PDB file of C-alpha atoms in Angstrom:
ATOM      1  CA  UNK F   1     108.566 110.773  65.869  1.00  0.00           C
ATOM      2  CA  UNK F   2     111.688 112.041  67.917  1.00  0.00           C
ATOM      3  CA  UNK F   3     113.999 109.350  69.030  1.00  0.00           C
ATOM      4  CA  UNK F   4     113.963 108.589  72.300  1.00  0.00           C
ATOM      5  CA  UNK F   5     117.691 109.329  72.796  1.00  0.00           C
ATOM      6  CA  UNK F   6     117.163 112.667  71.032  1.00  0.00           C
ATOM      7  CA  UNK F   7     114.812 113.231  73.912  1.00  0.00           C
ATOM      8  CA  UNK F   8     117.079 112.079  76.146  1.00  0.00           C
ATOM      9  CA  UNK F   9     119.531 114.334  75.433  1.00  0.00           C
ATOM     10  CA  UNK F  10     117.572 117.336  74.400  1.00  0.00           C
ATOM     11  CA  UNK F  11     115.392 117.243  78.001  1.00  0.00           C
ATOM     12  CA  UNK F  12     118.131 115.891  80.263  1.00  0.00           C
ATOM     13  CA  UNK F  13     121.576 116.072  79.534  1.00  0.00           C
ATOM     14  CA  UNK F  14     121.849 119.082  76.833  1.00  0.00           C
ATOM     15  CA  UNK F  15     120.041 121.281  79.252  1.00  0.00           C
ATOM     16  CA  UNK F  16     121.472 120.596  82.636  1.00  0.00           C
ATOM     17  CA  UNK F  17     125.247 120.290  81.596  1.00  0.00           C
ATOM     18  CA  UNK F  18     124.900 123.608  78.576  1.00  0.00           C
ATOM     19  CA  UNK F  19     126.027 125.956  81.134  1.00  0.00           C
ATOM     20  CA  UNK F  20     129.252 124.442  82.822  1.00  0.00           C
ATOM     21  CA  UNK F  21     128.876 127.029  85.965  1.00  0.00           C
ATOM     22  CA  UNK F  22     124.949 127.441  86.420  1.00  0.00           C
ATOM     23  CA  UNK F  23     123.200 125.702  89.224  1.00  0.00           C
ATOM     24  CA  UNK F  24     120.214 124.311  86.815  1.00  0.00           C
ATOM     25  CA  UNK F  25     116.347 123.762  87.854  1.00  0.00           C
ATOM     26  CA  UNK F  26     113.919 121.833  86.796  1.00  0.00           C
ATOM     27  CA  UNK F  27     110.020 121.620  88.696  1.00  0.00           C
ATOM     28  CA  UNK F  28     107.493 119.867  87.435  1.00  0.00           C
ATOM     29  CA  UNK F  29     104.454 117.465  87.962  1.00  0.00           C
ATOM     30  CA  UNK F  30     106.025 114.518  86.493  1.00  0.00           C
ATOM     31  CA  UNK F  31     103.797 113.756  83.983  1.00  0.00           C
ATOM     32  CA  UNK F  32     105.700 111.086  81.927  1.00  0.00           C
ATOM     33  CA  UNK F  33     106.319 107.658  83.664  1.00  0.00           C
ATOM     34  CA  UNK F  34     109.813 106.403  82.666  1.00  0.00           C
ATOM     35  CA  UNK F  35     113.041 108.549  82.579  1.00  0.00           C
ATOM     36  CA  UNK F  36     115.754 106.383  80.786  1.00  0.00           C
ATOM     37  CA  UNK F  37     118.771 105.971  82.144  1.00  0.00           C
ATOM     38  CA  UNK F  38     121.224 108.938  81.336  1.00  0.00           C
ATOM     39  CA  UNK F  39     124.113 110.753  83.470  1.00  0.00           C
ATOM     40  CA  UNK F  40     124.842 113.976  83.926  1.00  0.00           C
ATOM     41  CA  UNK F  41     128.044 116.239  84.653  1.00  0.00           C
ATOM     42  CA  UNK F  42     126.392 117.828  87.466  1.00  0.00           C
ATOM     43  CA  UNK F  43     125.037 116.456  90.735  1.00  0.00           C
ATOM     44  CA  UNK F  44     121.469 116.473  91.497  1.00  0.00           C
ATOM     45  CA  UNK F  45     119.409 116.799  94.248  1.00  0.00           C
ATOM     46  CA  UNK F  46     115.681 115.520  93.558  1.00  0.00           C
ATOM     47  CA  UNK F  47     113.137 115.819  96.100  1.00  0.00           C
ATOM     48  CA  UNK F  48     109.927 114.146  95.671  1.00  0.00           C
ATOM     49  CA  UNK F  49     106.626 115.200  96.702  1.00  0.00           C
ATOM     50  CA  UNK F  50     102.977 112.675  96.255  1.00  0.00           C
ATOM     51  CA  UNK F  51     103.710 109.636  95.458  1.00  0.00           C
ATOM     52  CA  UNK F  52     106.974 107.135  95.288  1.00  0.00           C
ATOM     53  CA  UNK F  53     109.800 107.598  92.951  1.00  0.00           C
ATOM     54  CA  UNK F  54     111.700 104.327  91.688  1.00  0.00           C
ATOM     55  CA  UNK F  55     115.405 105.641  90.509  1.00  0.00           C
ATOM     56  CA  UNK F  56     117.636 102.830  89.537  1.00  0.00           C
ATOM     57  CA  UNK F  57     121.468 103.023  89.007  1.00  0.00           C
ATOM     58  CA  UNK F  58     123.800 100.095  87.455  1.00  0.00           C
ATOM     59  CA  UNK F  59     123.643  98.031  90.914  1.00  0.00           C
ATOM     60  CA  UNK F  60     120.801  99.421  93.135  1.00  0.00           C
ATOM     61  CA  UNK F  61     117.129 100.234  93.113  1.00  0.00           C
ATOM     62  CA  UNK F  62     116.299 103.381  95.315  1.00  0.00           C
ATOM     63  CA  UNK F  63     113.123 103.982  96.268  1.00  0.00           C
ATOM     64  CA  UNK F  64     112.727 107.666  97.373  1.00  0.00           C
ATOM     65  CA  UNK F  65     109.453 108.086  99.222  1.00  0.00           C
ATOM     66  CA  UNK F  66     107.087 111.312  99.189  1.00  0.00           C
ATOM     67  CA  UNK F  67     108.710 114.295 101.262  1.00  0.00           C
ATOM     68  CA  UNK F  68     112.239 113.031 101.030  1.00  0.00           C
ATOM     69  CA  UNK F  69     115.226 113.603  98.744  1.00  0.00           C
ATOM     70  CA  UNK F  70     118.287 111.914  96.616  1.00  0.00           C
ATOM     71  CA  UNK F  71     121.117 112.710  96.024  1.00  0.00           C
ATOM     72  CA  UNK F  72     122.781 111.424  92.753  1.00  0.00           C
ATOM     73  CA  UNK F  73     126.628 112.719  92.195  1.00  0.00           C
ATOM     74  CA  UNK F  74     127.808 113.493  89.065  1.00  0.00           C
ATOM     75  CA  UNK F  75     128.379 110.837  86.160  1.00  0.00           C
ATOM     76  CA  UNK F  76     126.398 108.377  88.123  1.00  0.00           C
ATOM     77  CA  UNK F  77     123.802 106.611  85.131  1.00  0.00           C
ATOM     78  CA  UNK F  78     120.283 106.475  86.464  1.00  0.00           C
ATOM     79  CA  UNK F  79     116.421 105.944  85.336  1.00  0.00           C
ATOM     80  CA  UNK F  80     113.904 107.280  87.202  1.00  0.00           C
ATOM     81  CA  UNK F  81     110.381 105.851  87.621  1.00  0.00           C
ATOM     82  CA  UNK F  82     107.284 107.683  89.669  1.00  0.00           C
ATOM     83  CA  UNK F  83     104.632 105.338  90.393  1.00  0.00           C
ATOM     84  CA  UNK F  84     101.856 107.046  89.513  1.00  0.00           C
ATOM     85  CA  UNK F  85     101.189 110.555  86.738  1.00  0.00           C
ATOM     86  CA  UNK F  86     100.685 112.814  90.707  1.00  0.00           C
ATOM     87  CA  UNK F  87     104.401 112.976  91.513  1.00  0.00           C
ATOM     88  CA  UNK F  88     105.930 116.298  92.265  1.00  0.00           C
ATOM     89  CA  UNK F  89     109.377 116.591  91.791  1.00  0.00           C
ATOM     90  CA  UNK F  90     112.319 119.654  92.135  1.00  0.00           C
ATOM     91  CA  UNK F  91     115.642 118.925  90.845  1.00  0.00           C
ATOM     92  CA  UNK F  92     118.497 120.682  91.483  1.00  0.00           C
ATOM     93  CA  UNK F  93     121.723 120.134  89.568  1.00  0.00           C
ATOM     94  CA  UNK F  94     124.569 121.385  90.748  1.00  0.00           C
ATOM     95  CA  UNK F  95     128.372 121.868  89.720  1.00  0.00           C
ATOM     96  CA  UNK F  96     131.259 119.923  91.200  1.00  0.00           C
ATOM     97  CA  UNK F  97     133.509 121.912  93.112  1.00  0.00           C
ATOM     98  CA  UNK F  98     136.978 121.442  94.101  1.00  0.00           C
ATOM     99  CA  UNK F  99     137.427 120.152  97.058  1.00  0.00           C
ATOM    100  CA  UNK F 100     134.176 118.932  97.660  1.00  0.00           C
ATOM    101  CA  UNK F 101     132.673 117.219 101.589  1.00  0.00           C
ATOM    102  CA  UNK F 102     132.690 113.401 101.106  1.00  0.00           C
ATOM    103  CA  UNK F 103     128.885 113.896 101.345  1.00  0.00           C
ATOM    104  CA  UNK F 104     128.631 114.527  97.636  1.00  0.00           C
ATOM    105  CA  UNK F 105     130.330 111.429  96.446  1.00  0.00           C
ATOM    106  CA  UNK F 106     127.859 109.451  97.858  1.00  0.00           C
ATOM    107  CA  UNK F 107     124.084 108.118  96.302  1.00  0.00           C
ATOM    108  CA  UNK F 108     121.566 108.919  99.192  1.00  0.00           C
ATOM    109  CA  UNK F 109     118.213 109.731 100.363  1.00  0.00           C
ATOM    110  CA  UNK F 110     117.589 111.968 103.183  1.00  0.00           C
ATOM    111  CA  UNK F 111     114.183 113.037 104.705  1.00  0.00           C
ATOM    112  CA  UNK F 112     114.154 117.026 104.512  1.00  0.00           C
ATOM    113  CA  UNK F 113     113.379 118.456 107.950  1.00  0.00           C
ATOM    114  CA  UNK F 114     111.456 122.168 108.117  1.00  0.00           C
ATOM    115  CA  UNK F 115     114.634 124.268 107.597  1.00  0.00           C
ATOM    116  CA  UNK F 116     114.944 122.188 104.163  1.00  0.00           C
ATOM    117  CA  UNK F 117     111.707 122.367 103.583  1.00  0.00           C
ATOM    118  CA  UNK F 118     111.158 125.836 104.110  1.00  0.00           C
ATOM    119  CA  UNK F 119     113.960 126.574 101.412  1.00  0.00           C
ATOM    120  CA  UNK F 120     112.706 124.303  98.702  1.00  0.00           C
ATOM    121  CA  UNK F 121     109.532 126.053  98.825  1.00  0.00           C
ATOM    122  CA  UNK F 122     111.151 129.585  98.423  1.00  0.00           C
ATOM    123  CA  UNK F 123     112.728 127.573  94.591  1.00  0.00           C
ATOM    124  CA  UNK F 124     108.933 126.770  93.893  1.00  0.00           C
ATOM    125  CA  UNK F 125     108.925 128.803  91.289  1.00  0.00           C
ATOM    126  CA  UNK F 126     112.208 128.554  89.541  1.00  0.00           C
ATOM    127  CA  UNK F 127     113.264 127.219  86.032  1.00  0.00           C
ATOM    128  CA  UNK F 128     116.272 126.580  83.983  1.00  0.00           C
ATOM    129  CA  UNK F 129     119.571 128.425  84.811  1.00  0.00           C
ATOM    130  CA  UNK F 130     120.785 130.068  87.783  1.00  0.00           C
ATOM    131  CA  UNK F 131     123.750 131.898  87.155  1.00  0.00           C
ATOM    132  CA  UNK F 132     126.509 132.681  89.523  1.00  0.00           C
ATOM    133  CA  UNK F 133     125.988 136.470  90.984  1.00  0.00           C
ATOM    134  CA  UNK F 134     122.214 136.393  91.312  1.00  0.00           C
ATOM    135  CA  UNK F 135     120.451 135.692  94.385  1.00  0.00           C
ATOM    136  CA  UNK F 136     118.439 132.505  93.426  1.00  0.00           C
ATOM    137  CA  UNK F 137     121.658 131.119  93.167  1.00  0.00           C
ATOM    138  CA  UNK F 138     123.322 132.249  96.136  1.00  0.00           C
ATOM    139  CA  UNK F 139     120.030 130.606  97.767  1.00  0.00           C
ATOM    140  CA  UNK F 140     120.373 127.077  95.703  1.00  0.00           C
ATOM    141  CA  UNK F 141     124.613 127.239  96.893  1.00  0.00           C
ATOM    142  CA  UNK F 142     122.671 127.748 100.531  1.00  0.00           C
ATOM    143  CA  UNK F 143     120.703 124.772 100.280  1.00  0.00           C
ATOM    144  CA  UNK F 144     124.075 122.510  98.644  1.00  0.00           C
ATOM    145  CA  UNK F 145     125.453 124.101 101.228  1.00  0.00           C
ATOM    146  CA  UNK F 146     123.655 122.660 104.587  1.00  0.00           C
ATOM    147  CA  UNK F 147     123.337 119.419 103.289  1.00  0.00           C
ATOM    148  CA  UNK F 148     126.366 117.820 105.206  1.00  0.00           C
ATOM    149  CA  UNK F 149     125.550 119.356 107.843  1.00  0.00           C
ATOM    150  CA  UNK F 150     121.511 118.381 108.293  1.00  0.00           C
ATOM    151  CA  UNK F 151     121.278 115.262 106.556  1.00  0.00           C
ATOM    152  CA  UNK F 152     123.490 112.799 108.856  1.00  0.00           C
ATOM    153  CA  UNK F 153     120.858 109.545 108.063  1.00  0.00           C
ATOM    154  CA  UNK F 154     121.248 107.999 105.315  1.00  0.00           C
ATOM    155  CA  UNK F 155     118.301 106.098 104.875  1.00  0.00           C
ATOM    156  CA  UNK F 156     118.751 102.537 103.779  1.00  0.00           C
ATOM    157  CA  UNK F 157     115.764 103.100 101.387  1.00  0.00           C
ATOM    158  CA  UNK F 158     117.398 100.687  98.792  1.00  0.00           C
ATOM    159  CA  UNK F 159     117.560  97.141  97.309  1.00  0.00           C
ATOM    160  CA  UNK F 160     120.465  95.576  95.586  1.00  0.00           C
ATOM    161  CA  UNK F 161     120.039  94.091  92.098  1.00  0.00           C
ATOM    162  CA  UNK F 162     120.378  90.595  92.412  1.00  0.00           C
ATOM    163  CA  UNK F 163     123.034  89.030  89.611  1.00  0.00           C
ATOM    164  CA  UNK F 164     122.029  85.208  90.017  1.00  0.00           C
ATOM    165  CA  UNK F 165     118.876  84.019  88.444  1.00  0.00           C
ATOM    166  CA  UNK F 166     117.637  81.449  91.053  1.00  0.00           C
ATOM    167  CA  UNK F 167     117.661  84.957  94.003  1.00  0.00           C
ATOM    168  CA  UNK F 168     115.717  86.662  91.410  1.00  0.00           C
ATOM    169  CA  UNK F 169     112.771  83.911  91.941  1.00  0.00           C
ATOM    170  CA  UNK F 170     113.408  84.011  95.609  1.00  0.00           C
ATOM    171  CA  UNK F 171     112.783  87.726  95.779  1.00  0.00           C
ATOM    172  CA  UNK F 172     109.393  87.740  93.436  1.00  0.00           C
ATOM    173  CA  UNK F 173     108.486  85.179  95.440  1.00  0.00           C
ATOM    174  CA  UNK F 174     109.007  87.254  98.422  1.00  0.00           C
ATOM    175  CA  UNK F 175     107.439  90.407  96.867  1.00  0.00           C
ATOM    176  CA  UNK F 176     104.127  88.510  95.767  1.00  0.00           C
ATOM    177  CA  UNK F 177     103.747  86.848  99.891  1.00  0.00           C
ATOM    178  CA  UNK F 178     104.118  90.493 101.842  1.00  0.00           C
ATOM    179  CA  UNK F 179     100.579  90.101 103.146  1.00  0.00           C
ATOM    180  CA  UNK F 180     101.989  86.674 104.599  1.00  0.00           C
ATOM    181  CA  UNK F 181     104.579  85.898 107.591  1.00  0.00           C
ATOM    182  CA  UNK F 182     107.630  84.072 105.099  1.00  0.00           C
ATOM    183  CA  UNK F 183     110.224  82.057 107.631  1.00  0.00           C
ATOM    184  CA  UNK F 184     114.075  81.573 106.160  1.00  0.00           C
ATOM    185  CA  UNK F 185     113.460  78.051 106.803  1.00  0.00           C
ATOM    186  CA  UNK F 186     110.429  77.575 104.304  1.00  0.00           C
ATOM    187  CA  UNK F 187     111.862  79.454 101.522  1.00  0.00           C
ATOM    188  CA  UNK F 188     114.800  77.377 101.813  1.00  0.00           C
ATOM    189  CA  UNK F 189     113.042  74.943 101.665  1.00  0.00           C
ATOM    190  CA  UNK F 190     110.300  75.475  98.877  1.00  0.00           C
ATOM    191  CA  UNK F 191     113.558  76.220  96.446  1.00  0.00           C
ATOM    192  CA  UNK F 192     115.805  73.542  97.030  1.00  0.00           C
ATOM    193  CA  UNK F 193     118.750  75.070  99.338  1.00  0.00           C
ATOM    194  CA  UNK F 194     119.884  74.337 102.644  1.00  0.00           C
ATOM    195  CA  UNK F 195     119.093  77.159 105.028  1.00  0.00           C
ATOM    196  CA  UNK F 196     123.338  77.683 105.019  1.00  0.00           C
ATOM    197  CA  UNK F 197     123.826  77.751 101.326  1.00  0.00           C
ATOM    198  CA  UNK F 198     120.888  80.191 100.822  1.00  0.00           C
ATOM    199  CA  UNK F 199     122.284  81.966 103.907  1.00  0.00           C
ATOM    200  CA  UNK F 200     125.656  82.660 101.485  1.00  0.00           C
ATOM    201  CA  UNK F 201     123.620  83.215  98.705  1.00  0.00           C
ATOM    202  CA  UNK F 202     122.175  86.436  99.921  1.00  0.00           C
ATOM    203  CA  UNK F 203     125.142  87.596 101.184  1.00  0.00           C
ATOM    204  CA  UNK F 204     127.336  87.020  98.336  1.00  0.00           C
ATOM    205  CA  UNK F 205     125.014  88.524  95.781  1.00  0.00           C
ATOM    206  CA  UNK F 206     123.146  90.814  97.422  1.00  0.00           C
ATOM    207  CA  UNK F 207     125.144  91.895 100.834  1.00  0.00           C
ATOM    208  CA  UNK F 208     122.882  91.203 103.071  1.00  0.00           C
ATOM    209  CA  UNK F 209     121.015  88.813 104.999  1.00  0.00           C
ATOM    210  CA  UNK F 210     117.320  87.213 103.850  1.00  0.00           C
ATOM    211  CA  UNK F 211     115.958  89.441 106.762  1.00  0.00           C
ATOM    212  CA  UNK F 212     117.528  92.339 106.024  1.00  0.00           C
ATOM    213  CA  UNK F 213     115.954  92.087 102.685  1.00  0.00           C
ATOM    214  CA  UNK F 214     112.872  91.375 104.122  1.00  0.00           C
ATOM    215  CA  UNK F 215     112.233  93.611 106.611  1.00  0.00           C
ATOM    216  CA  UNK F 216     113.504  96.318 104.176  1.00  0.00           C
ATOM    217  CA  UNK F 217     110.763  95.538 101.191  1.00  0.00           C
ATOM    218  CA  UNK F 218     108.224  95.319 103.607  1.00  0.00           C
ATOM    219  CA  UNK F 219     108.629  98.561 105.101  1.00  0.00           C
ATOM    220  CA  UNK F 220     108.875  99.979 101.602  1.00  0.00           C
ATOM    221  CA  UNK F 221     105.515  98.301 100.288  1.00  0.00           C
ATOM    222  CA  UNK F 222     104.354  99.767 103.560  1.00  0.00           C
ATOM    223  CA  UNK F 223     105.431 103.351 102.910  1.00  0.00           C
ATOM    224  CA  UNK F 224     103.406 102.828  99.704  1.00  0.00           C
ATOM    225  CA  UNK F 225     100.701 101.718 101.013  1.00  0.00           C
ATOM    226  CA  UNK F 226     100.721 104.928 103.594  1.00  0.00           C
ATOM    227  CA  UNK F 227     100.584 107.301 100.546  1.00  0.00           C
ATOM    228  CA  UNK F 228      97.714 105.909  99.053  1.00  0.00           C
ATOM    229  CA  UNK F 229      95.791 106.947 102.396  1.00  0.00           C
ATOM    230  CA  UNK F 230      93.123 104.446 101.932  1.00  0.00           C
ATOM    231  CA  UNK F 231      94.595 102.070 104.893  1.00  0.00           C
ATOM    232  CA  UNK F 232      94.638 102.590 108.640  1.00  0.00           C
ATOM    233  CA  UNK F 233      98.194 102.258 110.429  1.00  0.00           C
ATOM    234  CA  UNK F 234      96.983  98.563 111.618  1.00  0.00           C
ATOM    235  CA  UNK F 235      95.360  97.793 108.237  1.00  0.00           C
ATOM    236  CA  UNK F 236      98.910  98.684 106.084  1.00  0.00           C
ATOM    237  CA  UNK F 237     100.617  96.635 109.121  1.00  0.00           C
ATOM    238  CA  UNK F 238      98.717  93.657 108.266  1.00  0.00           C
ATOM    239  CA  UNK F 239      99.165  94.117 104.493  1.00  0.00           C
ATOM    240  CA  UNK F 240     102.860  93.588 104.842  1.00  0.00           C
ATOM    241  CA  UNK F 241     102.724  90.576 107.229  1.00  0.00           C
ATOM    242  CA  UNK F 242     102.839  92.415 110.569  1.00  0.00           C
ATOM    243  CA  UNK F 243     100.198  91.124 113.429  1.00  0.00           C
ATOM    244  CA  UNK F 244     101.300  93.462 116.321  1.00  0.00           C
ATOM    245  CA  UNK F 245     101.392  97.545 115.276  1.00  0.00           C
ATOM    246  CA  UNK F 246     103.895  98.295 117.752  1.00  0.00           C
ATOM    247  CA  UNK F 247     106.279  95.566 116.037  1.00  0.00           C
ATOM    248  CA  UNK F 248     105.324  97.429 112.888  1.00  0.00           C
ATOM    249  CA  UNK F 249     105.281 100.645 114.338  1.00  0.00           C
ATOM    250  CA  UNK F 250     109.238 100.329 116.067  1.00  0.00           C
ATOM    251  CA  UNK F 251     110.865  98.461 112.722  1.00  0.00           C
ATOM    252  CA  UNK F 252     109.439 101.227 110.447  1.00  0.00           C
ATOM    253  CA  UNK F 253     110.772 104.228 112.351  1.00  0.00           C
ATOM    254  CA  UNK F 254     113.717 102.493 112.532  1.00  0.00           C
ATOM    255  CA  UNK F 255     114.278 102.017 109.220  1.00  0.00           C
ATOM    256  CA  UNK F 256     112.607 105.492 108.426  1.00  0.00           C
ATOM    257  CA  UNK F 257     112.864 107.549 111.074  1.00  0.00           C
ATOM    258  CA  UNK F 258     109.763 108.308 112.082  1.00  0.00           C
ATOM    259  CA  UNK F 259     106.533 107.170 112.807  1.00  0.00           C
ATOM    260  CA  UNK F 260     104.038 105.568 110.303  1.00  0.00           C
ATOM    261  CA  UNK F 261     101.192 107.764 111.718  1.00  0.00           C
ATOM    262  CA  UNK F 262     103.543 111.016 111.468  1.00  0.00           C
ATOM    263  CA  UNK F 263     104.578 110.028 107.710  1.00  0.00           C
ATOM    264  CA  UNK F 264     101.468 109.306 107.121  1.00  0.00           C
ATOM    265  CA  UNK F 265     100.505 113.041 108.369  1.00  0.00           C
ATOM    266  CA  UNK F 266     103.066 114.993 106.358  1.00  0.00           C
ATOM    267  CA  UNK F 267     102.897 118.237 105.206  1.00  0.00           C
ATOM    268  CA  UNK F 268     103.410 118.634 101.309  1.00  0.00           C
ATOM    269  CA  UNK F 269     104.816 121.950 100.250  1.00  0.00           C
ATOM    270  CA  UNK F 270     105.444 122.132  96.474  1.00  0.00           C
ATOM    271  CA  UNK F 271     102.582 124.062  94.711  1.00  0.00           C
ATOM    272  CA  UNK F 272     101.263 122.399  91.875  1.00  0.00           C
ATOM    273  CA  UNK F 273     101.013 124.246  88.427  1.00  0.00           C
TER     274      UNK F 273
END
């Protein structure tokens, strides 16, 4: 049996960083369920299409929703994790460049709009190398290219890992209660801390605020919920603690960007083998 760091490198790292200059692509139905964490030379760009993608670096858990993309620059160590076998993904690793927009530097995930879209489908069927001179690569440069310029939200699509043990309690307790309204005051309460010293807490460890947190990982479980398509817009609102829709409706496309009914209505473009 192959080692899974053999693996590792052989899949992830050998191929994508053999060919210093290449812009490398990989498409694929996932498949396989955990990714390890590994780094790679390049950057990559990996758009997801189906289902939720979990990708977890040294201090944060992303979650990258169906129909939206990450960017990961180079050397940054990362796992990634679908949630279910009927995730799409593209990845598109690219070589650092002199000079580079401060857009590149930074972890991120985007929603692709139709010009975006439109382009990753035209890579559908790519694999492996692109070398410099041909036109797929002139097309993947292209696509690098606009990214500054059409992705100005950054999508605070991400949790912090918490460091202290007694937040780590707080937070499963939060993530097993979504369906319920939780109050600052009661959790305080139910483990031990004044409202203030929890209040610290969250900001010391995590860098933000207890609703911050909250509203964040219930709009997440919500966006999961959405992709199943087995819940109504006011059903997946109730599921994560909202009573009014329009409450529901106004934090998620805040957070998001758009609509739940419109996500919940969005095209998928990636053909699957």
């Amino acid at each position: 049996m192959e080692h899974s760091g053999q693996k590792l490198d052989k899949y992830y790292i050998k191929k994508v960083d053999a060919d210093k200059k290449s812009i490398y692509c990989h498409h694929d139905l996932m498949g396989e369920l955990f990714i390890p964490p590994h780094r790679h030379v390049k950057a990559q760009l990996l758009y997801a299409e189906g289902d939720v993608v979990f990708v977890t670096t040294e201090t944060k858990t992303y979650f990258l929703p169906a129909r939206h993309f990450i960017w990961i620059p180079s050397g940054v160590e990362h796992s990634i994790e679908p949630k279910s076998e009927s995730v799409t993904m593209r990845n598109l690793y690219f070589p650092v460049e002199k000079d580079e927009n401060d857009f590149y530097k930074v972890e991120g995930i985007y929603p692709v709009n139709n010009l975006l879209l439109q382009m990753m489908l035209f890579t559908n069927r790519w694999n492996g190398d692109l070398k410099k001179g041909t036109p797929n690569f002139a097309i993947a440069k292209a696509i690098k290219a606009i990214l500054p310029q059409i992705c100005t939200n950054n999508l605070p699509l991400e949790l912090p890992q918490p460091k202290d043990k007694r937040l780590s309690k707080i937070l499963r307790y939060i993530e097993n209660n979504l369906g319920e309204t939780i109050l600052f005051a009661d959790v305080a309460h139910e483990f031990g801390f004044s409202e203030r010293s929890l209040y610290r807490l969250f900001q010391k460890d995590l860098g933000m605020s207890f609703i911050q947190y909250y509203t964040i990982r219930r709009i997440l479980k919500a966006i999961e919920l959405l992709l199943e398509r087995k819940l109504s817009v006011k059903e997946v609102a109730e599921e994560v603690g909202y009573n009014s829709v329009p409450t529901f409706s106004n934090t998620f496309f805040k957070i998001l960007g758009q609509r739940p009914s419109d996500y919940l209505n969005g095209e998928e473009i990636l053909e699957r083998k």
